[in-house]
Amino acid sequence: STLPAVAEELLREIKKAFQETSQVPDDLLLGLKFVFGPSAVPALDLVDQRSVTRMRSPSGRILYQVHASLCSCFLMVSSWHLRQC
């Protein structure tokens, strides 16, 4: 139960830093990598490149459409199942 508390605090610090400076400091990015693993920073790059779209299905489920390259597309649902479009 300690890891979720650390992750929540880290995300609060990132939000605050971004609101103040429009940037995320390197030490907080390293914290993301430590808490969420090596895929965290490349995932943020996809968000920065506007390659991630948040959608809501008719049933109310939140979906994330990720365009990983020119010819591939993936859908991620809240349970983190990855499906190719």
mmCIF file of N, CA, C and O in Angstrom, residues 32 36-52 66 76 80:
data_model
loop_
_atom_site.group_PDB
_atom_site.id
_atom_site.type_symbol
_atom_site.label_atom_id
_atom_site.label_comp_id
_atom_site.label_asym_id
_atom_site.label_seq_id
_atom_site.Cartn_x
_atom_site.Cartn_y
_atom_site.Cartn_z
ATOM 1 N N LEU A 32 9.115 9.056 -12.027
ATOM 2 C CA LEU A 32 8.110 8.331 -12.810
ATOM 3 C C LEU A 32 8.676 7.014 -13.317
ATOM 4 O O LEU A 32 8.023 5.970 -13.245
ATOM 5 N N PHE A 36 6.882 3.691 -12.178
ATOM 6 C CA PHE A 36 6.049 3.050 -13.190
ATOM 7 C C PHE A 36 6.823 2.191 -14.182
ATOM 8 O O PHE A 36 6.235 1.580 -15.058
ATOM 9 N N GLY A 37 8.129 2.172 -14.090
ATOM 10 C CA GLY A 37 8.927 1.342 -14.984
ATOM 11 C C GLY A 37 9.433 2.112 -16.189
ATOM 12 O O GLY A 37 9.103 3.281 -16.392
ATOM 13 N N PRO A 38 10.248 1.447 -17.000
ATOM 14 C CA PRO A 38 10.918 2.121 -18.109
ATOM 15 C C PRO A 38 9.996 2.609 -19.223
ATOM 16 O O PRO A 38 10.408 3.420 -20.044
ATOM 17 N N SER A 39 8.754 2.157 -19.255
ATOM 18 C CA SER A 39 7.851 2.605 -20.325
ATOM 19 C C SER A 39 7.184 3.942 -20.017
ATOM 20 O O SER A 39 6.524 4.517 -20.879
ATOM 21 N N ALA A 40 7.349 4.481 -18.816
ATOM 22 C CA ALA A 40 6.662 5.713 -18.423
ATOM 23 C C ALA A 40 7.078 6.911 -19.267
ATOM 24 O O ALA A 40 6.229 7.664 -19.744
ATOM 25 N N VAL A 41 8.371 7.108 -19.462
ATOM 26 C CA VAL A 41 8.838 8.287 -20.193
ATOM 27 C C VAL A 41 8.457 8.206 -21.673
ATOM 28 O O VAL A 41 7.947 9.191 -22.229
ATOM 29 N N PRO A 42 8.651 7.061 -22.367
ATOM 30 C CA PRO A 42 8.174 6.990 -23.754
ATOM 31 C C PRO A 42 6.659 7.195 -23.862
ATOM 32 O O PRO A 42 6.183 7.773 -24.836
ATOM 33 N N ALA A 43 5.902 6.754 -22.865
ATOM 34 C CA ALA A 43 4.453 6.977 -22.884
ATOM 35 C C ALA A 43 4.144 8.466 -22.816
ATOM 36 O O ALA A 43 3.258 8.962 -23.513
ATOM 37 N N LEU A 44 4.881 9.205 -21.990
ATOM 38 C CA LEU A 44 4.693 10.651 -21.920
ATOM 39 C C LEU A 44 5.058 11.320 -23.240
ATOM 40 O O LEU A 44 4.431 12.298 -23.641
ATOM 41 N N ASP A 45 6.065 10.795 -23.922
ATOM 42 C CA ASP A 45 6.425 11.324 -25.239
ATOM 43 C C ASP A 45 5.261 11.184 -26.216
ATOM 44 O O ASP A 45 4.989 12.094 -27.002
ATOM 45 N N LEU A 46 4.557 10.053 -26.164
ATOM 46 C CA LEU A 46 3.388 9.863 -27.030
ATOM 47 C C LEU A 46 2.309 10.887 -26.715
ATOM 48 O O LEU A 46 1.659 11.419 -27.619
ATOM 49 N N VAL A 47 2.119 11.195 -25.446
ATOM 50 C CA VAL A 47 1.137 12.210 -25.056
ATOM 51 C C VAL A 47 1.573 13.572 -25.588
ATOM 52 O O VAL A 47 0.772 14.324 -26.156
ATOM 53 N N ASP A 48 2.868 13.910 -25.414
ATOM 54 C CA ASP A 48 3.383 15.185 -25.915
ATOM 55 C C ASP A 48 3.205 15.317 -27.419
ATOM 56 O O ASP A 48 2.971 16.404 -27.935
ATOM 57 N N GLN A 49 3.333 14.214 -28.133
ATOM 58 C CA GLN A 49 3.189 14.236 -29.594
ATOM 59 C C GLN A 49 1.728 14.194 -30.035
ATOM 60 O O GLN A 49 1.434 14.112 -31.219
ATOM 61 N N ARG A 50 0.835 14.256 -29.052
ATOM 62 C CA ARG A 50 -0.610 14.195 -29.300
ATOM 63 C C ARG A 50 -1.006 12.911 -30.031
ATOM 64 O O ARG A 50 -1.868 12.911 -30.910
ATOM 65 N N SER A 51 -0.359 11.809 -29.645
ATOM 66 C CA SER A 51 -0.650 10.502 -30.231
ATOM 67 C C SER A 51 -1.631 9.702 -29.389
ATOM 68 O O SER A 51 -1.916 8.561 -29.704
ATOM 69 N N VAL A 52 -2.129 10.290 -28.306
ATOM 70 C CA VAL A 52 -3.052 9.593 -27.417
ATOM 71 C C VAL A 52 -4.366 10.369 -27.385
ATOM 72 O O VAL A 52 -4.377 11.569 -27.167
ATOM 73 N N VAL A 66 -4.090 4.933 -28.955
ATOM 74 C CA VAL A 66 -2.684 5.313 -29.061
ATOM 75 C C VAL A 66 -2.193 5.008 -30.461
ATOM 76 O O VAL A 66 -2.259 3.863 -30.909
ATOM 77 N N MET A 76 -6.456 1.042 -25.470
ATOM 78 C CA MET A 76 -6.218 0.581 -24.114
ATOM 79 C C MET A 76 -7.450 0.917 -23.300
ATOM 80 O O MET A 76 -7.932 2.042 -23.332
ATOM 81 N N TRP A 80 -6.270 -1.919 -18.661
ATOM 82 C CA TRP A 80 -4.957 -1.948 -19.327
ATOM 83 C C TRP A 80 -4.771 -3.126 -20.258
ATOM 84 O O TRP A 80 -3.689 -3.604 -20.460
#
